[in-house]
Amino acid sequence: MEELWPPPTAEAAEAIRAVCQRLLADAEALAEAVSASTRRVQYNPMALTDASLGEEDHELNRSDLVQWLTSNIQRPGQRVEPYVGPRIAAYIGDLVARGIAPDFAEGWRAALGLGWRRWLEECSAHCADRDLLVDVLDVSAKSLMQYALDSVATLHETSLAAAMGNADAEAIALIQMIASGTPVSEDLAERRLRYRMGRWHVGLVLWVDDPGRQDCLEEATAALRSSDASRSTLVARASTSSRWIWLSGADVPDLHPAEKILSVNEVRVSAGRPGRGLDGFRSSHQDALSAQALIVRLGSDRRFTAYADVELIDALTKDRDSARRFVVNTLGPLAEADPALRQALLTYVQCGFNTTRAAANLYAHRNTVERRVSRANELSVVKVENNPTHVAAALLVLDIAPEVMADGSD
């Protein structure tokens, strides 16, 4: 690329290299902070509900950050060429296919505000000499600003190339319209999507943590399609690492066969509550997205999550610190006791306080379950007979995301 300013002095170059090496070690946390800042300004609210796109956006920011830092380690203070790898190109293609047009310029403006402040702090801490600090900031500002301009131009070029090569954009755009609540006639939706709307629907989100395992997504999708001849299936590519799927039938689709099919590989699944017609198509999909966002937000390793089972937990855990306080205030010592005690008490509540049913579900002797339930209730600050809803909710939070107890201390 054409160089637009003189290279830095040897002393400034060495200082830039040292600061970049230090920041590179913290690239993951810095990229997360940048992503949180940029997502709010460069995406529309509908895109923000999709956890898979959030993961890919984080990867885009991490990739940009690492590209600039590593380039400045190799060639300090010089112009940096943006790099769009296969994963980022696929992500841009997914955005185009769904009619999502991020405001990359606004995103970069937000990123620069946060990133430049961090750069100032690190450079000030490293450069004891005032003149050296001025030289470092002067040349690095040129490099960073030009990198932002070049990156925005490159992302726009990548988006245009993806738009020209996308054959499924119309169908995906229609699904996006329905999901967002835009009025669409049932006849139009059925004709364009070749999928019957006037029936019961269950929305699913399938995703993999590793974008390189798309083969697992394809295998799971194919298995779902062929598992029940009486049921219709609609599949949309939501991103490189996720698929949106709807199952429909004259009656509410049974998810138990789907759960068994999807439990055999690396795919993770979230499921919405059943709904009928266009409204049910939309609401079940929104439920599934919320369940996926919950699992990603909490870092849970759950493979199959039905939103109906975690709706309360979703509301409780929007803020992790608040969730932890709720668990500690409700369960007290039980929160960090033997997990078998918590599982016994949770199952006991879920079985309607029926010890025999709880024992059957836990594959344990009735007397064992009684002892564990009694001990768990002794340890809990809030007793199950006084507020079973709070106790069950706190236990569910720990069941889904046990690491929430390691987030801090009160």
Tab-separated table of N, CA and C in Angstrom, residues 106-265:
chain	number	residue	atom	x	y	z
A	106	GLU	N	-19.893	4.374	11.597
A	106	GLU	CA	-20.265	4.683	12.983
A	106	GLU	C	-19.618	3.703	13.953
A	107	GLY	N	-19.574	2.438	13.536
A	107	GLY	CA	-18.932	1.437	14.379
A	107	GLY	C	-17.464	1.757	14.619
A	108	TRP	N	-16.774	2.141	13.555
A	108	TRP	CA	-15.360	2.485	13.705
A	108	TRP	C	-15.181	3.738	14.549
A	109	ARG	N	-16.125	4.697	14.430
A	109	ARG	CA	-16.023	5.914	15.246
A	109	ARG	C	-16.096	5.559	16.742
A	110	ALA	N	-17.020	4.665	17.060
A	110	ALA	CA	-17.141	4.228	18.457
A	110	ALA	C	-15.902	3.456	18.898
A	111	ALA	N	-15.391	2.601	18.014
A	111	ALA	CA	-14.206	1.802	18.353
A	111	ALA	C	-12.984	2.685	18.579
A	112	LEU	N	-12.844	3.708	17.743
A	112	LEU	CA	-11.691	4.594	17.889
A	112	LEU	C	-11.744	5.369	19.207
A	113	GLY	N	-12.944	5.778	19.612
A	113	GLY	CA	-13.064	6.500	20.869
A	113	GLY	C	-12.560	5.676	22.037
A	114	LEU	N	-12.932	4.393	22.054
A	114	LEU	CA	-12.511	3.518	23.151
A	114	LEU	C	-11.052	3.104	22.987
A	115	GLY	N	-10.686	2.713	21.759
A	115	GLY	CA	-9.339	2.202	21.515
A	115	GLY	C	-8.259	3.260	21.684
A	116	TRP	N	-8.546	4.497	21.242
A	116	TRP	CA	-7.531	5.541	21.336
A	116	TRP	C	-7.244	5.905	22.795
A	117	ARG	N	-8.291	5.901	23.622
A	117	ARG	CA	-8.065	6.194	25.041
A	117	ARG	C	-7.157	5.140	25.667
A	118	ARG	N	-7.400	3.860	25.327
A	118	ARG	CA	-6.551	2.790	25.870
A	118	ARG	C	-5.116	2.943	25.358
A	119	TRP	N	-4.981	3.317	24.078
A	119	TRP	CA	-3.660	3.506	23.492
A	119	TRP	C	-2.914	4.657	24.195
A	120	LEU	N	-3.617	5.747	24.479
A	120	LEU	CA	-3.021	6.873	25.199
A	120	LEU	C	-2.512	6.442	26.573
A	121	GLU	N	-3.334	5.678	27.286
A	121	GLU	CA	-2.957	5.222	28.624
A	121	GLU	C	-1.695	4.370	28.576
A	122	GLU	N	-1.661	3.424	27.626
A	122	GLU	CA	-0.512	2.516	27.546
A	122	GLU	C	0.752	3.260	27.112
A	123	CYS	N	0.602	4.155	26.127
A	123	CYS	CA	1.776	4.901	25.650
A	123	CYS	C	2.308	5.842	26.733
A	124	SER	N	1.402	6.483	27.461
A	124	SER	CA	1.827	7.391	28.538
A	124	SER	C	2.562	6.636	29.630
A	125	ALA	N	2.101	5.417	29.920
A	125	ALA	CA	2.758	4.612	30.944
A	125	ALA	C	4.131	4.135	30.484
A	126	HIS	N	4.295	3.946	29.169
A	126	HIS	CA	5.548	3.385	28.646
A	126	HIS	C	6.599	4.466	28.389
A	127	CYS	N	6.150	5.629	27.936
A	127	CYS	CA	7.100	6.661	27.490
A	127	CYS	C	7.323	7.704	28.588
A	128	ALA	N	8.435	7.613	29.258
A	128	ALA	CA	8.746	8.590	30.309
A	128	ALA	C	9.181	9.917	29.701
A	129	ASP	N	9.772	9.872	28.511
A	129	ASP	CA	10.249	11.080	27.837
A	129	ASP	C	9.105	11.744	27.071
A	130	ARG	N	8.867	13.043	27.327
A	130	ARG	CA	7.739	13.748	26.719
A	130	ARG	C	7.870	13.818	25.202
A	131	ASP	N	9.047	14.133	24.698
A	131	ASP	CA	9.236	14.252	23.243
A	131	ASP	C	9.007	12.912	22.556
A	132	LEU	N	9.468	11.824	23.187
A	132	LEU	CA	9.241	10.497	22.617
A	132	LEU	C	7.751	10.189	22.578
A	133	LEU	N	7.030	10.550	23.642
A	133	LEU	CA	5.585	10.309	23.690
A	133	LEU	C	4.876	11.042	22.555
A	134	VAL	N	5.274	12.309	22.298
A	134	VAL	CA	4.665	13.086	21.212
A	134	VAL	C	4.916	12.397	19.870
A	135	ASP	N	6.150	11.935	19.636
A	135	ASP	CA	6.473	11.252	18.377
A	135	ASP	C	5.637	9.982	18.209
A	136	VAL	N	5.530	9.210	19.279
A	136	VAL	CA	4.767	7.955	19.216
A	136	VAL	C	3.296	8.226	18.914
A	137	LEU	N	2.705	9.178	19.619
A	137	LEU	CA	1.280	9.471	19.420
A	137	LEU	C	1.017	10.073	18.040
A	138	ASP	N	1.942	10.880	17.549
A	138	ASP	CA	1.762	11.505	16.240
A	138	ASP	C	1.692	10.457	15.132
A	139	VAL	N	2.665	9.563	15.104
A	139	VAL	CA	2.703	8.594	14.006
A	139	VAL	C	1.661	7.496	14.183
A	140	SER	N	1.397	7.083	15.426
A	140	SER	CA	0.397	6.023	15.628
A	140	SER	C	-1.017	6.526	15.340
A	141	ALA	N	-1.274	7.813	15.583
A	141	ALA	CA	-2.583	8.382	15.244
A	141	ALA	C	-2.816	8.324	13.742
A	142	LYS	N	-1.793	8.660	12.966
A	142	LYS	CA	-1.913	8.582	11.504
A	142	LYS	C	-2.201	7.151	11.070
A	143	SER	N	-1.452	6.194	11.642
A	143	SER	CA	-1.619	4.787	11.269
A	143	SER	C	-3.017	4.280	11.619
A	144	LEU	N	-3.489	4.617	12.817
A	144	LEU	CA	-4.786	4.110	13.265
A	144	LEU	C	-5.937	4.736	12.488
A	145	MET	N	-5.896	6.046	12.253
A	145	MET	CA	-6.969	6.703	11.510
A	145	MET	C	-7.032	6.208	10.071
A	146	GLN	N	-5.878	6.040	9.448
A	146	GLN	CA	-5.884	5.549	8.072
A	146	GLN	C	-6.370	4.104	8.013
A	147	TYR	N	-6.031	3.331	9.031
A	147	TYR	CA	-6.512	1.941	9.081
A	147	TYR	C	-8.037	1.899	9.168
A	148	ALA	N	-8.620	2.822	9.949
A	148	ALA	CA	-10.083	2.879	10.041
A	148	ALA	C	-10.700	3.210	8.686
A	149	LEU	N	-10.154	4.195	7.999
A	149	LEU	CA	-10.685	4.573	6.680
A	149	LEU	C	-10.555	3.423	5.684
A	150	ASP	N	-9.389	2.794	5.665
A	150	ASP	CA	-9.168	1.678	4.734
A	150	ASP	C	-10.075	0.494	5.070
A	151	SER	N	-10.295	0.255	6.347
A	151	SER	CA	-11.125	-0.877	6.764
A	151	SER	C	-12.581	-0.682	6.360
A	152	VAL	N	-13.111	0.519	6.581
A	152	VAL	CA	-14.500	0.797	6.192
A	152	VAL	C	-14.678	0.598	4.686
A	153	ALA	N	-13.724	1.093	3.894
A	153	ALA	CA	-13.804	0.922	2.439
A	153	ALA	C	-13.755	-0.558	2.056
A	154	THR	N	-12.885	-1.320	2.712
A	154	THR	CA	-12.763	-2.751	2.405
A	154	THR	C	-14.040	-3.518	2.762
A	155	LEU	N	-14.654	-3.185	3.908
A	155	LEU	CA	-15.891	-3.849	4.315
A	155	LEU	C	-17.026	-3.541	3.351
A	156	HIS	N	-17.087	-2.303	2.859
A	156	HIS	CA	-18.113	-1.963	1.872
A	156	HIS	C	-17.901	-2.736	0.565
A	157	GLU	N	-16.662	-2.861	0.147
A	157	GLU	CA	-16.358	-3.625	-1.063
A	157	GLU	C	-16.740	-5.094	-0.898
A	158	THR	N	-16.447	-5.643	0.269
A	158	THR	CA	-16.797	-7.040	0.544
A	158	THR	C	-18.315	-7.216	0.544
A	159	SER	N	-19.044	-6.255	1.096
A	159	SER	CA	-20.511	-6.323	1.123
A	159	SER	C	-21.087	-6.281	-0.287
A	160	LEU	N	-20.544	-5.419	-1.128
A	160	LEU	CA	-21.036	-5.320	-2.518
A	160	LEU	C	-20.787	-6.622	-3.269
A	161	ALA	N	-19.602	-7.198	-3.069
A	161	ALA	CA	-19.287	-8.466	-3.740
A	161	ALA	C	-20.220	-9.571	-3.281
A	162	ALA	N	-20.548	-9.592	-1.978
A	162	ALA	CA	-21.459	-10.607	-1.448
A	162	ALA	C	-22.863	-10.422	-1.997
A	163	ALA	N	-23.310	-9.185	-2.127
A	163	ALA	CA	-24.657	-8.918	-2.644
A	163	ALA	C	-24.807	-9.407	-4.072
A	164	MET	N	-23.767	-9.265	-4.880
A	164	MET	CA	-23.836	-9.681	-6.280
A	164	MET	C	-23.886	-11.202	-6.413
A	165	GLY	N	-23.356	-11.915	-5.405
A	165	GLY	CA	-23.314	-13.367	-5.506
A	165	GLY	C	-24.353	-14.094	-4.687
A	166	ASN	N	-25.342	-13.380	-4.138
A	166	ASN	CA	-26.316	-14.010	-3.245
A	166	ASN	C	-27.606	-14.350	-3.985
A	167	ALA	N	-27.935	-15.641	-4.039
A	167	ALA	CA	-29.129	-16.085	-4.757
A	167	ALA	C	-30.338	-16.232	-3.851
A	168	ASP	N	-30.144	-16.312	-2.526
A	168	ASP	CA	-31.263	-16.583	-1.612
A	168	ASP	C	-31.709	-15.343	-0.843
A	169	ALA	N	-31.272	-14.184	-1.283
A	169	ALA	CA	-31.527	-12.970	-0.514
A	169	ALA	C	-33.017	-12.690	-0.349
A	170	GLU	N	-33.811	-12.925	-1.381
A	170	GLU	CA	-35.234	-12.590	-1.308
A	170	GLU	C	-35.946	-13.403	-0.228
A	171	ALA	N	-35.693	-14.717	-0.198
A	171	ALA	CA	-36.354	-15.562	0.799
A	171	ALA	C	-35.915	-15.196	2.209
A	172	ILE	N	-34.622	-14.968	2.410
A	172	ILE	CA	-34.118	-14.648	3.737
A	172	ILE	C	-34.618	-13.280	4.186
A	173	ALA	N	-34.701	-12.337	3.247
A	173	ALA	CA	-35.224	-11.012	3.591
A	173	ALA	C	-36.680	-11.112	4.035
A	174	LEU	N	-37.461	-11.979	3.380
A	174	LEU	CA	-38.867	-12.143	3.767
A	174	LEU	C	-38.974	-12.744	5.165
A	175	ILE	N	-38.163	-13.749	5.454
A	175	ILE	CA	-38.154	-14.332	6.803
A	175	ILE	C	-37.806	-13.270	7.830
A	176	GLN	N	-36.821	-12.433	7.498
A	176	GLN	CA	-36.415	-11.366	8.412
A	176	GLN	C	-37.565	-10.384	8.646
A	177	MET	N	-38.334	-10.078	7.610
A	177	MET	CA	-39.477	-9.177	7.745
A	177	MET	C	-40.537	-9.770	8.669
A	178	ILE	N	-40.840	-11.044	8.457
A	178	ILE	CA	-41.842	-11.704	9.306
A	178	ILE	C	-41.370	-11.724	10.753
A	179	ALA	N	-40.106	-12.096	10.945
A	179	ALA	CA	-39.562	-12.211	12.306
A	179	ALA	C	-39.546	-10.870	13.031
A	180	SER	N	-39.393	-9.785	12.291
A	180	SER	CA	-39.312	-8.460	12.912
A	180	SER	C	-40.672	-7.838	13.159
A	181	GLY	N	-41.756	-8.501	12.681
A	181	GLY	CA	-43.094	-7.983	12.925
A	181	GLY	C	-43.670	-7.172	11.780
A	182	THR	N	-42.964	-7.086	10.665
A	182	THR	CA	-43.499	-6.366	9.502
A	182	THR	C	-44.735	-7.092	8.978
A	183	PRO	N	-45.854	-6.376	8.714
A	183	PRO	CA	-47.055	-7.047	8.198
A	183	PRO	C	-46.791	-7.725	6.851
A	184	VAL	N	-47.034	-9.023	6.806
A	184	VAL	CA	-46.863	-9.820	5.586
A	184	VAL	C	-48.059	-10.758	5.491
A	185	SER	N	-48.646	-10.874	4.324
A	185	SER	CA	-49.803	-11.760	4.192
A	185	SER	C	-49.372	-13.219	4.248
A	186	GLU	N	-50.247	-14.059	4.795
A	186	GLU	CA	-49.940	-15.482	4.911
A	186	GLU	C	-49.735	-16.113	3.540
A	187	ASP	N	-50.571	-15.715	2.558
A	187	ASP	CA	-50.451	-16.275	1.204
A	187	ASP	C	-49.095	-15.946	0.587
A	188	LEU	N	-48.675	-14.697	0.746
A	188	LEU	CA	-47.382	-14.294	0.187
A	188	LEU	C	-46.252	-15.082	0.838
A	189	ALA	N	-46.299	-15.208	2.162
A	189	ALA	CA	-45.246	-15.927	2.870
A	189	ALA	C	-45.182	-17.384	2.421
A	190	GLU	N	-46.345	-18.024	2.300
A	190	GLU	CA	-46.358	-19.438	1.883
A	190	GLU	C	-45.835	-19.606	0.463
A	191	ARG	N	-46.225	-18.689	-0.405
A	191	ARG	CA	-45.832	-18.816	-1.819
A	191	ARG	C	-44.333	-18.612	-1.983
A	192	ARG	N	-43.792	-17.612	-1.308
A	192	ARG	CA	-42.365	-17.314	-1.468
A	192	ARG	C	-41.473	-18.322	-0.743
A	193	LEU	N	-41.926	-18.798	0.390
A	193	LEU	CA	-41.083	-19.679	1.195
A	193	LEU	C	-41.363	-21.159	0.953
A	194	ARG	N	-42.483	-21.439	0.288
A	194	ARG	CA	-42.897	-22.835	0.040
A	194	ARG	C	-43.021	-23.602	1.357
A	195	TYR	N	-43.713	-22.963	2.264
A	195	TYR	CA	-43.864	-23.491	3.625
A	195	TYR	C	-45.226	-23.045	4.141
A	196	ARG	N	-46.005	-23.977	4.675
A	196	ARG	CA	-47.369	-23.665	5.118
A	196	ARG	C	-47.350	-22.902	6.443
A	197	MET	N	-48.075	-21.806	6.478
A	197	MET	CA	-48.097	-20.950	7.659
A	197	MET	C	-49.276	-21.225	8.588
A	198	GLY	N	-50.410	-21.658	8.055
A	198	GLY	CA	-51.622	-21.819	8.867
A	198	GLY	C	-51.612	-23.074	9.712
A	199	ARG	N	-50.500	-23.350	10.371
A	199	ARG	CA	-50.379	-24.557	11.196
A	199	ARG	C	-49.626	-24.206	12.478
A	200	TRP	N	-49.346	-25.230	13.276
A	200	TRP	CA	-48.543	-25.045	14.490
A	200	TRP	C	-47.062	-25.023	14.115
A	201	HIS	N	-46.321	-24.134	14.754
A	201	HIS	CA	-44.883	-23.996	14.473
A	201	HIS	C	-44.074	-24.055	15.768
A	202	VAL	N	-42.879	-24.595	15.644
A	202	VAL	CA	-41.870	-24.470	16.699
A	202	VAL	C	-40.596	-23.965	16.028
A	203	GLY	N	-40.106	-22.832	16.529
A	203	GLY	CA	-38.865	-22.278	16.000
A	203	GLY	C	-37.657	-22.827	16.734
A	204	LEU	N	-36.611	-23.149	15.993
A	204	LEU	CA	-35.359	-23.642	16.554
A	204	LEU	C	-34.209	-22.770	16.062
A	205	VAL	N	-33.196	-22.638	16.879
A	205	VAL	CA	-31.915	-22.095	16.431
A	205	VAL	C	-30.876	-23.177	16.658
A	206	LEU	N	-30.175	-23.546	15.598
A	206	LEU	CA	-29.078	-24.504	15.692
A	206	LEU	C	-27.782	-23.746	15.486
A	207	TRP	N	-26.774	-24.004	16.325
A	207	TRP	CA	-25.496	-23.333	16.118
A	207	TRP	C	-24.356	-24.201	16.621
A	208	VAL	N	-23.174	-23.878	16.157
A	208	VAL	CA	-21.948	-24.540	16.617
A	208	VAL	C	-21.006	-23.473	17.150
A	209	ASP	N	-20.237	-23.821	18.169
A	209	ASP	CA	-19.285	-22.869	18.738
A	209	ASP	C	-18.098	-22.643	17.810
A	210	ASP	N	-17.755	-23.653	17.026
A	210	ASP	CA	-16.627	-23.564	16.098
A	210	ASP	C	-17.168	-23.394	14.674
A	211	PRO	N	-16.992	-22.220	14.052
A	211	PRO	CA	-17.516	-22.018	12.695
A	211	PRO	C	-16.971	-23.015	11.681
A	212	GLY	N	-15.870	-23.655	12.014
A	212	GLY	CA	-15.308	-24.651	11.105
A	212	GLY	C	-16.083	-25.954	11.074
A	213	ARG	N	-17.057	-26.125	11.981
A	213	ARG	CA	-17.834	-27.358	12.030
A	213	ARG	C	-19.208	-27.192	11.381
A	214	GLN	N	-19.248	-26.537	10.243
A	214	GLN	CA	-20.507	-26.399	9.522
A	214	GLN	C	-21.060	-27.746	9.075
A	215	ASP	N	-20.182	-28.735	8.925
A	215	ASP	CA	-20.638	-30.064	8.533
A	215	ASP	C	-21.622	-30.620	9.563
A	216	CYS	N	-21.395	-30.297	10.846
A	216	CYS	CA	-22.312	-30.753	11.892
A	216	CYS	C	-23.688	-30.111	11.720
A	217	LEU	N	-23.711	-28.830	11.365
A	217	LEU	CA	-24.983	-28.149	11.124
A	217	LEU	C	-25.736	-28.798	9.972
A	218	GLU	N	-25.022	-29.094	8.903
A	218	GLU	CA	-25.673	-29.698	7.734
A	218	GLU	C	-26.209	-31.094	8.059
A	219	GLU	N	-25.440	-31.859	8.801
A	219	GLU	CA	-25.887	-33.207	9.182
A	219	GLU	C	-27.122	-33.144	10.071
A	220	ALA	N	-27.119	-32.235	11.039
A	220	ALA	CA	-28.256	-32.114	11.945
A	220	ALA	C	-29.495	-31.643	11.204
A	221	THR	N	-29.325	-30.711	10.300
A	221	THR	CA	-30.457	-30.202	9.516
A	221	THR	C	-31.047	-31.295	8.642
A	222	ALA	N	-30.182	-32.064	7.994
A	222	ALA	CA	-30.660	-33.154	7.145
A	222	ALA	C	-31.413	-34.194	7.975
A	223	ALA	N	-30.909	-34.499	9.156
A	223	ALA	CA	-31.573	-35.471	10.026
A	223	ALA	C	-32.948	-34.973	10.462
A	224	LEU	N	-33.046	-33.692	10.771
A	224	LEU	CA	-34.345	-33.120	11.149
A	224	LEU	C	-35.347	-33.204	10.007
A	225	ARG	N	-34.901	-32.873	8.811
A	225	ARG	CA	-35.786	-32.895	7.642
A	225	ARG	C	-36.402	-34.275	7.418
A	226	SER	N	-35.616	-35.313	7.649
A	226	SER	CA	-36.063	-36.661	7.312
A	226	SER	C	-36.675	-37.417	8.487
A	227	SER	N	-36.769	-36.782	9.653
A	227	SER	CA	-37.188	-37.524	10.848
A	227	SER	C	-38.687	-37.743	10.953
A	228	ASP	N	-39.495	-36.912	10.290
A	228	ASP	CA	-40.953	-37.035	10.422
A	228	ASP	C	-41.600	-36.572	9.123
A	229	ALA	N	-42.147	-37.509	8.360
A	229	ALA	CA	-42.725	-37.192	7.052
A	229	ALA	C	-43.975	-36.333	7.159
A	230	SER	N	-44.668	-36.362	8.300
A	230	SER	CA	-45.907	-35.587	8.448
A	230	SER	C	-45.647	-34.135	8.819
A	231	ARG	N	-44.400	-33.794	9.016
A	231	ARG	CA	-44.045	-32.467	9.499
A	231	ARG	C	-43.301	-31.703	8.414
A	232	SER	N	-43.558	-30.399	8.290
A	232	SER	CA	-42.830	-29.562	7.337
A	232	SER	C	-41.651	-28.892	8.043
A	233	THR	N	-40.614	-28.621	7.279
A	233	THR	CA	-39.411	-28.007	7.837
A	233	THR	C	-38.958	-26.863	6.948
A	234	LEU	N	-38.689	-25.724	7.552
A	234	LEU	CA	-38.132	-24.574	6.837
A	234	LEU	C	-36.780	-24.255	7.451
A	235	VAL	N	-35.769	-24.102	6.606
A	235	VAL	CA	-34.409	-23.845	7.071
A	235	VAL	C	-33.896	-22.559	6.446
A	236	ALA	N	-33.290	-21.706	7.265
A	236	ALA	CA	-32.659	-20.482	6.766
A	236	ALA	C	-31.251	-20.392	7.338
A	237	ARG	N	-30.318	-20.036	6.495
A	237	ARG	CA	-28.931	-19.841	6.944
A	237	ARG	C	-28.852	-18.489	7.639
A	238	ALA	N	-28.731	-18.490	8.946
A	238	ALA	CA	-28.690	-17.251	9.709
A	238	ALA	C	-27.288	-16.656	9.726
A	239	SER	N	-26.295	-17.516	9.816
A	239	SER	CA	-24.899	-17.076	9.795
A	239	SER	C	-24.040	-18.276	9.452
A	240	THR	N	-22.746	-18.053	9.381
A	240	THR	CA	-21.831	-19.165	9.100
A	240	THR	C	-21.995	-20.281	10.114
A	241	SER	N	-22.233	-19.919	11.351
A	241	SER	CA	-22.248	-20.915	12.419
A	241	SER	C	-23.633	-21.227	12.955
A	242	SER	N	-24.691	-20.731	12.323
A	242	SER	CA	-26.035	-20.991	12.859
A	242	SER	C	-27.070	-21.127	11.753
A	243	ARG	N	-28.146	-21.840	12.091
A	243	ARG	CA	-29.291	-22.004	11.189
A	243	ARG	C	-30.563	-21.715	11.967
A	244	TRP	N	-31.511	-21.055	11.305
A	244	TRP	CA	-32.854	-20.909	11.848
A	244	TRP	C	-33.725	-21.988	11.222
A	245	ILE	N	-34.475	-22.695	12.043
A	245	ILE	CA	-35.317	-23.786	11.545
A	245	ILE	C	-36.707	-23.664	12.155
A	246	TRP	N	-37.709	-23.925	11.346
A	246	TRP	CA	-39.078	-24.010	11.828
A	246	TRP	C	-39.628	-25.396	11.503
A	247	LEU	N	-40.277	-26.011	12.486
A	247	LEU	CA	-40.985	-27.267	12.299
A	247	LEU	C	-42.474	-26.959	12.396
A	248	SER	N	-43.289	-27.537	11.508
A	248	SER	CA	-44.729	-27.257	11.567
A	248	SER	C	-45.515	-28.528	11.310
A	249	GLY	N	-46.758	-28.510	11.804
A	249	GLY	CA	-47.646	-29.645	11.608
A	249	GLY	C	-49.065	-29.267	11.981
A	250	ALA	N	-49.998	-30.181	11.717
A	250	ALA	CA	-51.390	-29.931	12.086
A	250	ALA	C	-51.537	-29.845	13.604
A	251	ASP	N	-50.693	-30.587	14.331
A	251	ASP	CA	-50.646	-30.518	15.785
A	251	ASP	C	-49.292	-29.926	16.197
A	252	VAL	N	-49.140	-29.627	17.452
A	252	VAL	CA	-47.880	-29.073	17.944
A	252	VAL	C	-46.752	-30.080	17.691
A	253	PRO	N	-45.707	-29.694	16.970
A	253	PRO	CA	-44.596	-30.619	16.694
A	253	PRO	C	-43.957	-31.141	17.980
A	254	ASP	N	-43.690	-32.442	18.000
A	254	ASP	CA	-43.056	-33.079	19.148
A	254	ASP	C	-41.546	-32.874	19.051
A	255	LEU	N	-40.972	-32.256	20.065
A	255	LEU	CA	-39.542	-31.959	20.027
A	255	LEU	C	-38.662	-33.081	20.573
A	256	HIS	N	-39.258	-34.100	21.186
A	256	HIS	CA	-38.427	-35.156	21.768
A	256	HIS	C	-37.592	-35.889	20.719
A	257	PRO	N	-38.179	-36.275	19.556
A	257	PRO	CA	-37.331	-36.895	18.529
A	257	PRO	C	-36.232	-35.949	18.053
A	258	ALA	N	-36.563	-34.657	17.927
A	258	ALA	CA	-35.563	-33.693	17.482
A	258	ALA	C	-34.429	-33.590	18.489
A	259	GLU	N	-34.770	-33.612	19.778
A	259	GLU	CA	-33.746	-33.511	20.810
A	259	GLU	C	-32.788	-34.695	20.748
A	260	LYS	N	-33.326	-35.890	20.493
A	260	LYS	CA	-32.470	-37.074	20.391
A	260	LYS	C	-31.555	-36.995	19.175
A	261	ILE	N	-32.109	-36.544	18.046
A	261	ILE	CA	-31.323	-36.434	16.812
A	261	ILE	C	-30.175	-35.455	16.993
A	262	LEU	N	-30.487	-34.332	17.648
A	262	LEU	CA	-29.517	-33.246	17.733
A	262	LEU	C	-28.497	-33.430	18.850
A	263	SER	N	-28.658	-34.472	19.654
A	263	SER	CA	-27.745	-34.677	20.784
A	263	SER	C	-26.515	-35.500	20.410
A	264	VAL	N	-26.408	-35.905	19.140
A	264	VAL	CA	-25.340	-36.830	18.772
A	264	VAL	C	-24.103	-36.142	18.206
A	265	ASN	N	-24.149	-34.835	17.951
A	265	ASN	CA	-22.943	-34.170	17.454
A	265	ASN	C	-22.720	-32.860	18.199
